[in-house]
Amino acid sequence: MAENIREIALDALLVLEKSDEYSHHLVRAVLDKYAFLPARDRAFFKRVVEGTVERRLELDYYLESYSSLPPKKMKPLIRCLLRMSVYQLCCMDSVPDRAVCDEACKLAAKRGFRNLRGFVNGVLRTISREKNALPLPRRDQEPIRFLSVKYSMPEWLVRLWLDEYGIEITETLLGGLMEIHPVCLRFRTDLSGNRREELLDSLRRTGAVLRQSAYLPYMYFLESGPKDGMAGGMNSLPGFASGELTVQDVSSALAVEAAGIGKDDFVIDVCAAPGGKSILAAEKAARVLARDISEEKADLIRENIARMGTGNIEVQVFDGREFDESLQGTADVVLLDVPCSGLGVIGKKRDIKYRVTPEGLEALRELQRDIVRCAGRLVKPGGTLAYSTCTINRVENEEMVRFIASLPEFAPVSLEDRLPSGLLEQKRRLEELLEQNKGAAGETGTKLSDKEKAACIQLLPGYMESDGFFIALFCRK
């Protein structure tokens, strides 16, 4: 392992501590900068930074238990150094404990804290000795704090999901969010079966391990990358640069599938960046208009369109909160993946959970309603409005179903024939479990009619093979 890889990780954590940058953006930027490093070092950096961010609340609880100084009063560098070191001790069996402690002390001295080497060493040695019996809050006395620490989730979010789902579903969900989330690859739907198999063989020959999605046959999970690493990024994968495959979450593709797009349809994707749904829709439709709020987002869509070689998409910069009279009643399908809290993708964007607030959720609801009011007017009579979010929050999901269904021009449409049968069966089992949980949202939360329930699905990690995602379908009368 390169001597300075831990220092690179420490510097990344310090940047995250002092700025508003998201960890997944920073990790990607650092890996691009250090593309020359061996695959083993790059993998170590990625895991340490992402794992330390993801488990921050749990790591701080251990530090509070074994340190005379609470983490919030430590120097930022020492706090980040101890967090990443405790993560290595507790979550990375391949790293020797002695190496973790020794390297942490060296880094503290190198960065101007020679006088704190004894403190760093003492805390880490103690946690190393007791790591198989580290304390947690008492589940029977502090159930919310127990779940918060065990799954490193802010207490207010634990309460939110306990109120909505009950204890059994919430704990499964929390565990699902912490599972490893492999990259999902989507093959072009117009590829022949033989060509797809050729690309799969080429990918496997690089050492990549792939698993086909249980829901969509053209989607595969990249369980592990090429043996030589991915110094060239996704472009190093066979078929990526040529536009025969792309990165897209299963849940995003399911939202397009649910919309039931026909070959002669005109589709408007209102909040389209980075363009995954627009491109998949274009493989099914006659014409797609992809819009988003800024030139930066529009450029990202154009970049993906160019690589995929998709010719029937037009890209425009447009604010979804504004109504475009020129397109009133023209769209066969409107895809509406609105800005949301992102609570369903915490497993990939690990610092979202530390930034979202109850007040922010309330502001999002008004934004989402404004976009729905404008986008809904673009749908032609008999056309489809496909609403979606990447969150797990009834205010942004089920309550929005009630709001859209209350508009006189829209009616809910059943997903029964729009989604894979296996996924719909999982939906039914989850709904049954929800009904069995006393105090869950089936009794205290948003109450949907049978038609409204049939028109929407909440994908939950731990129960479904996807991120946390919500899809709801409506027809314009």
Short mmCIF file of C-alpha atoms in Angstrom, two decimals:
data_model
loop_
_atom_site.label_atom_id
_atom_site.label_comp_id
_atom_site.label_asym_id
_atom_site.label_seq_id
_atom_site.Cartn_x
_atom_site.Cartn_y
_atom_site.Cartn_z
CA MET A 1 0.00 0.00 0.00
CA ALA A 2 1.29 3.44 -0.93
CA GLU A 3 2.69 5.15 2.14
CA ASN A 4 0.52 8.26 1.79
CA ILE A 5 -2.86 6.67 0.94
CA ARG A 6 -4.09 7.17 4.51
CA GLU A 7 -3.05 10.79 4.37
CA ILE A 8 -4.97 11.25 1.12
CA ALA A 9 -8.03 9.77 2.85
CA LEU A 10 -7.51 12.03 5.86
CA ASP A 11 -7.31 15.12 3.65
CA ALA A 12 -10.53 14.12 1.87
CA LEU A 13 -12.33 13.74 5.20
CA LEU A 14 -11.06 17.15 6.28
CA VAL A 15 -12.45 18.70 3.09
CA LEU A 16 -15.83 17.12 3.82
CA GLU A 17 -15.64 18.39 7.40
CA LYS A 18 -15.07 21.98 6.32
CA SER A 19 -17.09 22.30 3.10
CA ASP A 20 -20.49 21.59 1.59
CA GLU A 21 -19.09 19.14 -0.96
CA TYR A 22 -20.75 15.74 -1.15
CA SER A 23 -18.59 12.71 -0.47
CA HIS A 24 -19.47 10.83 -3.68
CA HIS A 25 -18.36 13.83 -5.78
CA LEU A 26 -15.13 14.25 -3.81
CA VAL A 27 -14.26 10.55 -3.89
CA ARG A 28 -14.69 10.50 -7.67
CA ALA A 29 -12.53 13.62 -8.07
CA VAL A 30 -9.73 12.24 -5.89
CA LEU A 31 -9.75 8.89 -7.68
CA ASP A 32 -9.47 10.72 -11.00
CA LYS A 33 -6.53 12.75 -9.65
CA TYR A 34 -4.73 9.65 -8.39
CA ALA A 35 -5.61 7.37 -11.30
CA PHE A 36 -1.96 6.22 -11.38
CA LEU A 37 -2.19 4.54 -7.97
CA PRO A 38 -2.54 0.74 -7.79
CA ALA A 39 -6.10 -0.60 -7.76
CA ARG A 40 -5.61 -1.86 -4.18
CA ASP A 41 -4.77 1.63 -2.90
CA ARG A 42 -7.66 3.25 -4.76
CA ALA A 43 -10.07 0.67 -3.33
CA PHE A 44 -8.68 1.27 0.18
CA PHE A 45 -9.14 5.04 -0.15
CA LYS A 46 -12.70 4.70 -1.43
CA ARG A 47 -13.77 2.30 1.29
CA VAL A 48 -12.17 4.25 4.15
CA VAL A 49 -13.65 7.61 3.13
CA GLU A 50 -17.11 6.30 2.26
CA GLY A 51 -17.26 4.02 5.30
CA THR A 52 -16.11 6.73 7.71
CA VAL A 53 -18.75 9.13 6.39
CA GLU A 54 -21.48 6.49 6.42
CA ARG A 55 -20.79 5.35 10.01
CA ARG A 56 -19.94 8.73 11.52
CA LEU A 57 -22.56 8.61 14.29
CA GLU A 58 -21.54 5.10 15.31
CA LEU A 59 -17.83 5.97 15.27
CA ASP A 60 -18.41 9.09 17.35
CA TYR A 61 -20.34 7.04 19.90
CA TYR A 62 -17.34 4.72 20.33
CA LEU A 63 -14.97 7.70 20.62
CA GLU A 64 -17.17 9.29 23.28
CA SER A 65 -17.09 5.99 25.18
CA TYR A 66 -13.29 5.62 25.16
CA SER A 67 -11.93 9.16 24.90
CA SER A 68 -11.59 11.72 27.68
CA LEU A 69 -12.43 14.37 25.07
CA PRO A 70 -15.70 14.15 23.08
CA PRO A 71 -15.31 14.26 19.28
CA LYS A 72 -17.01 17.64 18.91
CA LYS A 73 -14.26 19.24 21.06
CA MET A 74 -11.34 17.62 19.22
CA LYS A 75 -9.22 19.39 16.62
CA PRO A 76 -10.78 18.64 13.20
CA LEU A 77 -7.71 16.74 11.99
CA ILE A 78 -7.56 14.56 15.12
CA ARG A 79 -11.31 13.95 14.95
CA CYS A 80 -11.12 12.83 11.30
CA LEU A 81 -7.98 10.78 11.97
CA LEU A 82 -9.60 8.92 14.88
CA ARG A 83 -12.84 8.33 12.99
CA MET A 84 -11.10 6.79 9.98
CA SER A 85 -8.82 4.73 12.23
CA VAL A 86 -11.71 3.36 14.30
CA TYR A 87 -13.51 2.50 11.05
CA GLN A 88 -10.47 0.49 9.94
CA LEU A 89 -10.25 -1.27 13.31
CA CYS A 90 -13.93 -2.19 13.45
CA CYS A 91 -14.94 -2.70 9.81
CA MET A 92 -11.85 -3.75 7.83
CA ASP A 93 -10.57 -7.15 8.94
CA SER A 94 -7.84 -7.14 6.30
CA VAL A 95 -6.03 -4.22 7.97
CA PRO A 96 -3.83 -5.23 10.98
CA ASP A 97 -4.74 -3.34 14.16
CA ARG A 98 -1.10 -2.52 14.89
CA ALA A 99 -0.71 -0.92 11.45
CA VAL A 100 -3.82 1.21 12.01
CA CYS A 101 -2.58 2.51 15.36
CA ASP A 102 1.02 3.07 14.23
CA GLU A 103 0.04 4.87 11.02
CA ALA A 104 -2.42 7.10 12.91
CA CYS A 105 0.30 8.16 15.36
CA LYS A 106 2.71 8.88 12.49
CA LEU A 107 0.09 10.97 10.69
CA ALA A 108 -0.71 12.95 13.84
CA ALA A 109 3.00 13.80 14.26
CA LYS A 110 3.51 14.56 10.58
CA ARG A 111 0.59 17.01 10.58
CA GLY A 112 1.81 19.01 13.56
CA PHE A 113 0.22 17.16 16.48
CA ARG A 114 3.23 15.28 17.82
CA ASN A 115 2.10 16.10 21.38
CA LEU A 116 -1.18 14.20 20.77
CA ARG A 117 0.39 10.94 19.61
CA GLY A 118 -0.06 9.40 23.07
CA PHE A 119 -3.73 10.41 23.15
CA VAL A 120 -4.36 8.98 19.66
CA ASN A 121 -2.49 5.78 20.48
CA GLY A 122 -4.28 5.29 23.81
CA VAL A 123 -7.78 5.68 22.35
CA LEU A 124 -7.10 3.40 19.39
CA ARG A 125 -5.32 0.70 21.41
CA THR A 126 -8.22 0.55 23.86
CA ILE A 127 -10.82 0.28 21.08
CA SER A 128 -8.65 -2.36 19.37
CA ARG A 129 -8.63 -4.51 22.52
CA GLU A 130 -12.39 -4.23 23.03
CA LYS A 131 -13.64 -4.05 19.43
CA ASN A 132 -15.52 -7.34 19.71
CA ALA A 133 -17.61 -6.00 22.59
CA LEU A 134 -18.02 -2.29 21.86
CA PRO A 135 -20.90 -0.68 23.73
CA LEU A 136 -24.23 0.35 22.20
CA PRO A 137 -27.16 2.11 23.87
CA ARG A 138 -29.54 -0.27 25.64
CA ARG A 139 -32.16 -1.32 23.12
CA ASP A 140 -34.80 -1.89 25.81
CA GLN A 141 -34.19 1.52 27.42
CA GLU A 142 -33.31 3.74 24.44
CA PRO A 143 -34.67 2.02 21.30
CA ILE A 144 -34.44 5.10 19.07
CA ARG A 145 -30.89 5.93 20.15
CA PHE A 146 -29.94 2.26 19.79
CA LEU A 147 -31.11 2.20 16.15
CA SER A 148 -29.53 5.61 15.52
CA VAL A 149 -26.10 4.46 16.70
CA LYS A 150 -26.21 0.93 15.30
CA TYR A 151 -27.17 2.13 11.82
CA SER A 152 -25.58 5.59 12.08
CA MET A 153 -28.84 7.36 11.27
CA PRO A 154 -29.95 10.68 12.82
CA GLU A 155 -32.55 10.10 15.52
CA TRP A 156 -35.20 12.27 13.86
CA LEU A 157 -35.06 10.09 10.73
CA VAL A 158 -35.35 6.93 12.84
CA ARG A 159 -38.47 8.43 14.45
CA LEU A 160 -39.86 9.40 11.06
CA TRP A 161 -39.61 5.85 9.71
CA LEU A 162 -40.78 4.26 12.97
CA ASP A 163 -43.93 6.37 12.75
CA GLU A 164 -44.40 5.47 9.09
CA TYR A 165 -43.44 1.78 9.07
CA GLY A 166 -43.09 0.40 12.59
CA ILE A 167 -40.07 -1.25 14.17
CA GLU A 168 -39.66 -4.40 12.03
CA ILE A 169 -39.76 -2.67 8.63
CA THR A 170 -37.69 0.27 9.87
CA GLU A 171 -34.84 -1.92 11.11
CA THR A 172 -34.80 -3.94 7.89
CA LEU A 173 -34.77 -0.67 5.94
CA LEU A 174 -31.91 0.75 8.00
CA GLY A 175 -29.90 -2.40 7.44
CA GLY A 176 -30.68 -2.31 3.71
CA LEU A 177 -29.41 1.25 3.40
CA MET A 178 -26.05 0.16 4.87
CA GLU A 179 -25.55 -2.78 2.53
CA ILE A 180 -23.03 -2.55 -0.31
CA HIS A 181 -24.70 -0.97 -3.35
CA PRO A 182 -22.98 -2.14 -6.54
CA VAL A 183 -23.00 -0.07 -9.72
CA CYS A 184 -25.88 -1.00 -12.01
CA LEU A 185 -25.24 -1.24 -15.75
CA ARG A 186 -28.00 -0.90 -18.34
CA PHE A 187 -27.55 -2.32 -21.82
CA ARG A 188 -29.29 -0.58 -24.69
CA THR A 189 -32.70 -2.18 -25.14
CA ASP A 190 -32.24 -2.29 -28.94
CA LEU A 191 -29.09 -4.45 -28.70
CA SER A 192 -29.47 -7.94 -30.09
CA GLY A 193 -29.27 -10.79 -27.61
CA ASN A 194 -26.07 -12.00 -29.25
CA ARG A 195 -24.40 -8.59 -28.95
CA ARG A 196 -25.34 -8.31 -25.29
CA GLU A 197 -23.84 -11.74 -24.62
CA GLU A 198 -20.65 -10.70 -26.46
CA LEU A 199 -20.33 -7.63 -24.23
CA LEU A 200 -21.03 -9.67 -21.10
CA ASP A 201 -18.29 -12.12 -22.10
CA SER A 202 -15.88 -9.21 -22.69
CA LEU A 203 -16.71 -7.75 -19.28
CA ARG A 204 -16.20 -11.10 -17.56
CA ARG A 205 -12.85 -11.58 -19.27
CA THR A 206 -11.63 -8.40 -17.53
CA GLY A 207 -12.39 -10.10 -14.22
CA ALA A 208 -15.63 -8.21 -13.63
CA VAL A 209 -18.36 -10.09 -11.79
CA LEU A 210 -21.92 -9.32 -12.94
CA ARG A 211 -25.36 -10.34 -11.71
CA GLN A 212 -28.51 -9.88 -13.76
CA SER A 213 -31.32 -7.85 -12.19
CA ALA A 214 -34.27 -9.88 -10.97
CA TYR A 215 -36.59 -7.25 -12.45
CA LEU A 216 -35.25 -6.15 -15.85
CA PRO A 217 -33.29 -8.47 -18.17
CA TYR A 218 -31.23 -5.65 -19.70
CA MET A 219 -29.79 -4.53 -16.35
CA TYR A 220 -26.83 -6.03 -14.49
CA PHE A 221 -25.17 -5.31 -11.15
CA LEU A 222 -21.39 -4.90 -11.26
CA GLU A 223 -20.63 -6.91 -8.12
CA SER A 224 -16.89 -6.32 -8.55
CA GLY A 225 -14.90 -4.49 -11.19
CA PRO A 226 -12.04 -5.63 -13.45
CA LYS A 227 -9.10 -7.27 -11.70
CA ASP A 228 -6.79 -4.49 -12.87
CA GLY A 229 -9.08 -1.84 -11.42
CA MET A 230 -10.80 0.97 -13.28
CA ALA A 231 -8.11 3.62 -13.60
CA GLY A 232 -9.86 4.78 -16.78
CA GLY A 233 -13.20 5.08 -15.04
CA MET A 234 -16.35 3.63 -16.61
CA ASN A 235 -14.85 4.24 -20.06
CA SER A 236 -12.54 1.32 -19.41
CA LEU A 237 -15.49 -1.09 -19.46
CA PRO A 238 -16.19 -2.78 -22.82
CA GLY A 239 -19.24 -1.20 -24.45
CA PHE A 240 -19.38 1.93 -22.30
CA ALA A 241 -17.50 4.41 -24.51
CA SER A 242 -19.34 3.07 -27.56
CA GLY A 243 -22.72 3.75 -25.94
CA GLU A 244 -23.88 0.15 -25.81
CA LEU A 245 -24.24 0.28 -22.05
CA THR A 246 -24.58 2.98 -19.43
CA VAL A 247 -24.86 3.40 -15.67
CA GLN A 248 -28.46 3.62 -14.48
CA ASP A 249 -30.23 2.48 -11.34
CA VAL A 250 -32.85 -0.24 -11.67
CA SER A 251 -35.39 1.99 -9.93
CA SER A 252 -34.92 4.74 -12.52
CA ALA A 253 -35.50 2.27 -15.37
CA LEU A 254 -38.58 0.90 -13.61
CA ALA A 255 -40.09 4.39 -13.59
CA VAL A 256 -39.76 4.51 -17.38
CA GLU A 257 -41.15 1.00 -17.78
CA ALA A 258 -44.16 1.87 -15.63
CA ALA A 259 -45.00 4.80 -17.92
CA GLY A 260 -45.90 2.40 -20.73
CA ILE A 261 -44.25 4.43 -23.50
CA GLY A 262 -45.29 3.56 -27.07
CA LYS A 263 -43.23 3.79 -30.27
CA ASP A 264 -45.21 6.80 -31.57
CA ASP A 265 -45.24 8.74 -28.28
CA PHE A 266 -43.93 12.20 -27.53
CA VAL A 267 -42.33 12.18 -24.07
CA ILE A 268 -41.38 15.18 -21.92
CA ASP A 269 -38.88 14.53 -19.12
CA VAL A 270 -39.27 17.58 -16.86
CA CYS A 271 -36.35 17.14 -14.44
CA ALA A 272 -34.16 15.05 -16.70
CA ALA A 273 -30.51 15.31 -15.57
CA PRO A 274 -28.35 13.26 -15.89
CA GLY A 275 -30.52 11.89 -18.69
CA GLY A 276 -30.86 8.17 -17.91
CA LYS A 277 -34.65 8.10 -18.06
CA SER A 278 -34.74 10.34 -21.15
CA ILE A 279 -32.37 8.04 -23.04
CA LEU A 280 -34.27 4.89 -22.07
CA ALA A 281 -37.54 6.61 -23.02
CA ALA A 282 -36.01 7.55 -26.41
CA GLU A 283 -35.31 3.87 -27.06
CA LYS A 284 -39.06 3.31 -26.80
CA ALA A 285 -40.63 6.56 -28.11
CA ALA A 286 -40.73 8.61 -31.30
CA ARG A 287 -39.48 11.81 -29.69
CA VAL A 288 -38.26 12.99 -26.26
CA LEU A 289 -37.87 16.49 -24.88
CA ALA A 290 -35.44 16.49 -21.93
CA ARG A 291 -35.43 19.57 -19.71
CA ASP A 292 -33.70 20.72 -16.56
CA ILE A 293 -33.14 23.93 -14.66
CA SER A 294 -29.54 24.87 -15.55
CA GLU A 295 -27.10 24.82 -18.44
CA GLU A 296 -24.78 22.65 -16.34
CA LYS A 297 -27.45 19.97 -15.99
CA ALA A 298 -28.39 20.28 -19.66
CA ASP A 299 -24.75 19.75 -20.65
CA LEU A 300 -24.64 16.59 -18.54
CA ILE A 301 -27.68 15.26 -20.41
CA ARG A 302 -26.13 16.18 -23.77
CA GLU A 303 -22.89 14.43 -22.82
CA ASN A 304 -24.72 11.19 -22.08
CA ILE A 305 -26.86 11.48 -25.20
CA ALA A 306 -23.75 11.94 -27.36
CA ARG A 307 -22.04 8.90 -25.89
CA MET A 308 -25.16 6.74 -26.29
CA GLY A 309 -25.74 8.01 -29.84
CA THR A 310 -29.40 8.80 -29.19
CA GLY A 311 -30.79 10.96 -31.98
CA ASN A 312 -34.43 11.57 -31.06
CA ILE A 313 -33.90 13.72 -27.95
CA GLU A 314 -33.98 17.49 -27.72
CA VAL A 315 -32.42 19.11 -24.63
CA GLN A 316 -33.61 22.44 -23.21
CA VAL A 317 -32.90 24.53 -20.14
CA PHE A 318 -36.26 25.15 -18.47
CA ASP A 319 -37.53 25.65 -14.92
CA GLY A 320 -40.14 23.02 -14.09
CA ARG A 321 -41.93 25.50 -11.83
CA GLU A 322 -42.88 27.53 -14.89
CA PHE A 323 -45.71 26.61 -17.28
CA ASP A 324 -44.87 26.35 -20.98
CA GLU A 325 -48.07 27.32 -22.77
CA SER A 326 -46.65 26.24 -26.15
CA LEU A 327 -46.59 22.60 -24.99
CA GLN A 328 -49.94 22.51 -23.19
CA GLY A 329 -51.67 19.17 -23.75
CA THR A 330 -49.07 17.83 -26.21
CA ALA A 331 -47.25 15.05 -24.33
CA ASP A 332 -48.30 11.42 -24.44
CA VAL A 333 -46.11 10.84 -21.38
CA VAL A 334 -44.62 13.25 -18.86
CA LEU A 335 -41.82 11.83 -16.72
CA LEU A 336 -41.66 13.76 -13.47
CA ASP A 337 -38.78 12.73 -11.20
CA VAL A 338 -39.01 15.76 -8.92
CA PRO A 339 -36.28 17.25 -6.69
CA CYS A 340 -36.52 15.43 -3.37
CA SER A 341 -34.77 14.76 -0.07
CA GLY A 342 -32.85 11.79 -1.54
CA LEU A 343 -33.37 9.60 1.54
CA GLY A 344 -33.63 6.51 -0.65
CA VAL A 345 -30.08 6.81 -1.99
CA ILE A 346 -28.31 7.27 1.36
CA GLY A 347 -26.45 4.03 0.61
CA LYS A 348 -24.73 5.76 -2.33
CA LYS A 349 -24.74 9.40 -1.23
CA ARG A 350 -23.76 8.85 2.37
CA ASP A 351 -23.83 12.39 3.72
CA ILE A 352 -27.41 13.19 2.67
CA LYS A 353 -28.68 11.94 6.02
CA TYR A 354 -26.60 14.52 7.89
CA ARG A 355 -27.79 17.44 5.77
CA VAL A 356 -31.52 16.94 5.32
CA THR A 357 -33.75 18.61 7.94
CA PRO A 358 -37.47 18.46 8.84
CA GLU A 359 -37.76 22.09 7.73
CA GLY A 360 -36.17 21.23 4.40
CA LEU A 361 -38.72 18.46 3.82
CA GLU A 362 -41.56 20.94 4.24
CA ALA A 363 -40.02 23.33 1.71
CA LEU A 364 -39.58 20.46 -0.77
CA ARG A 365 -43.28 19.62 -0.59
CA GLU A 366 -44.24 23.05 -1.88
CA LEU A 367 -41.63 22.89 -4.64
CA GLN A 368 -42.87 19.47 -5.73
CA ARG A 369 -46.48 20.64 -5.85
CA ASP A 370 -45.54 23.67 -7.95
CA ILE A 371 -43.76 21.42 -10.47
CA VAL A 372 -46.68 18.96 -10.56
CA ARG A 373 -49.17 21.75 -11.29
CA CYS A 374 -47.13 22.98 -14.26
CA ALA A 375 -46.03 19.60 -15.61
CA GLY A 376 -49.52 18.15 -15.38
CA ARG A 377 -50.80 20.68 -17.91
CA LEU A 378 -48.37 19.33 -20.51
CA VAL A 379 -50.09 15.91 -20.58
CA LYS A 380 -52.62 15.42 -23.37
CA PRO A 381 -56.08 13.95 -22.61
CA GLY A 382 -55.60 10.21 -22.17
CA GLY A 383 -51.88 10.73 -21.60
CA THR A 384 -49.75 9.59 -18.66
CA LEU A 385 -48.08 11.42 -15.79
CA ALA A 386 -45.36 9.30 -14.16
CA TYR A 387 -44.37 10.80 -10.79
CA SER A 388 -41.24 9.56 -9.03
CA THR A 389 -38.75 10.38 -6.29
CA CYS A 390 -35.60 8.76 -4.89
CA THR A 391 -36.77 9.13 -1.30
CA ILE A 392 -38.52 7.26 1.51
CA ASN A 393 -40.84 9.84 2.99
CA ARG A 394 -44.63 9.84 2.92
CA VAL A 395 -44.84 13.64 2.73
CA GLU A 396 -43.04 13.54 -0.63
CA ASN A 397 -44.60 10.30 -1.82
CA GLU A 398 -47.98 9.06 -0.59
CA GLU A 399 -49.16 12.55 0.29
CA MET A 400 -48.25 13.64 -3.23
CA VAL A 401 -50.35 10.77 -4.58
CA ARG A 402 -53.31 12.16 -2.63
CA PHE A 403 -52.55 15.65 -3.94
CA ILE A 404 -52.33 14.60 -7.62
CA ALA A 405 -55.40 12.35 -7.34
CA SER A 406 -57.32 15.31 -5.88
CA LEU A 407 -56.73 17.34 -9.06
CA PRO A 408 -59.92 17.01 -11.15
CA GLU A 409 -58.06 16.29 -14.38
CA PHE A 410 -56.10 13.27 -13.10
CA ALA A 411 -56.98 9.72 -12.08
CA PRO A 412 -54.66 7.05 -10.60
CA VAL A 413 -53.62 4.20 -12.91
CA SER A 414 -52.87 0.72 -11.59
CA LEU A 415 -49.27 -0.50 -11.85
CA GLU A 416 -50.46 -4.11 -12.03
CA ASP A 417 -49.54 -4.65 -15.70
CA ARG A 418 -46.74 -2.05 -15.78
CA LEU A 419 -44.08 -3.59 -13.53
CA PRO A 420 -42.42 -7.04 -13.19
CA SER A 421 -44.61 -9.60 -11.44
CA GLY A 422 -41.90 -10.44 -8.90
CA LEU A 423 -41.65 -6.80 -7.82
CA LEU A 424 -45.43 -6.49 -7.52
CA GLU A 425 -45.49 -9.60 -5.34
CA GLN A 426 -42.86 -8.02 -3.07
CA LYS A 427 -45.04 -4.90 -2.93
CA ARG A 428 -48.04 -6.96 -1.80
CA ARG A 429 -46.03 -8.75 0.89
CA LEU A 430 -44.66 -5.46 2.19
CA GLU A 431 -48.15 -3.95 2.34
CA GLU A 432 -49.37 -6.98 4.30
CA LEU A 433 -46.47 -6.62 6.72
CA LEU A 434 -47.22 -2.92 7.10
CA GLU A 435 -50.83 -3.69 8.01
CA GLN A 436 -49.61 -6.07 10.71
CA ASN A 437 -47.39 -3.45 12.34
CA LYS A 438 -49.43 -1.65 14.96
CA GLY A 439 -48.76 2.07 15.05
CA ALA A 440 -47.23 2.07 11.57
CA ALA A 441 -48.39 4.44 8.87
CA GLY A 442 -51.25 2.17 7.87
CA GLU A 443 -53.02 3.51 10.96
CA THR A 444 -51.43 6.87 11.69
CA GLY A 445 -50.07 8.08 8.34
CA THR A 446 -51.45 8.98 4.93
CA LYS A 447 -54.49 6.84 4.14
CA LEU A 448 -54.74 5.98 0.45
CA SER A 449 -57.78 4.58 -1.34
CA ASP A 450 -57.46 1.16 -2.98
CA LYS A 451 -57.08 2.79 -6.42
CA GLU A 452 -54.37 5.12 -5.12
CA LYS A 453 -52.51 2.22 -3.48
CA ALA A 454 -52.60 0.28 -6.75
CA ALA A 455 -51.17 3.28 -8.62
CA CYS A 456 -47.97 3.61 -6.57
CA ILE A 457 -45.07 1.61 -5.16
CA GLN A 458 -42.47 2.42 -2.52
CA LEU A 459 -39.26 0.52 -3.21
CA LEU A 460 -37.44 -0.17 0.05
CA PRO A 461 -33.82 -1.36 0.45
CA GLY A 462 -33.85 -4.57 2.44
CA TYR A 463 -37.08 -5.65 0.75
CA MET A 464 -36.51 -4.82 -2.90
CA GLU A 465 -33.41 -5.15 -5.09
CA SER A 466 -33.07 -1.40 -5.55
CA ASP A 467 -32.48 1.94 -3.93
CA GLY A 468 -35.28 3.61 -1.99
CA PHE A 469 -37.51 4.91 -4.78
CA PHE A 470 -41.14 5.83 -5.30
CA ILE A 471 -43.25 5.56 -8.47
CA ALA A 472 -46.85 6.69 -9.00
CA LEU A 473 -48.87 6.66 -12.21
CA PHE A 474 -51.77 8.87 -13.32
CA CYS A 475 -53.86 9.36 -16.45
CA ARG A 476 -55.17 12.72 -17.65
CA LYS A 477 -58.92 12.41 -18.02
#
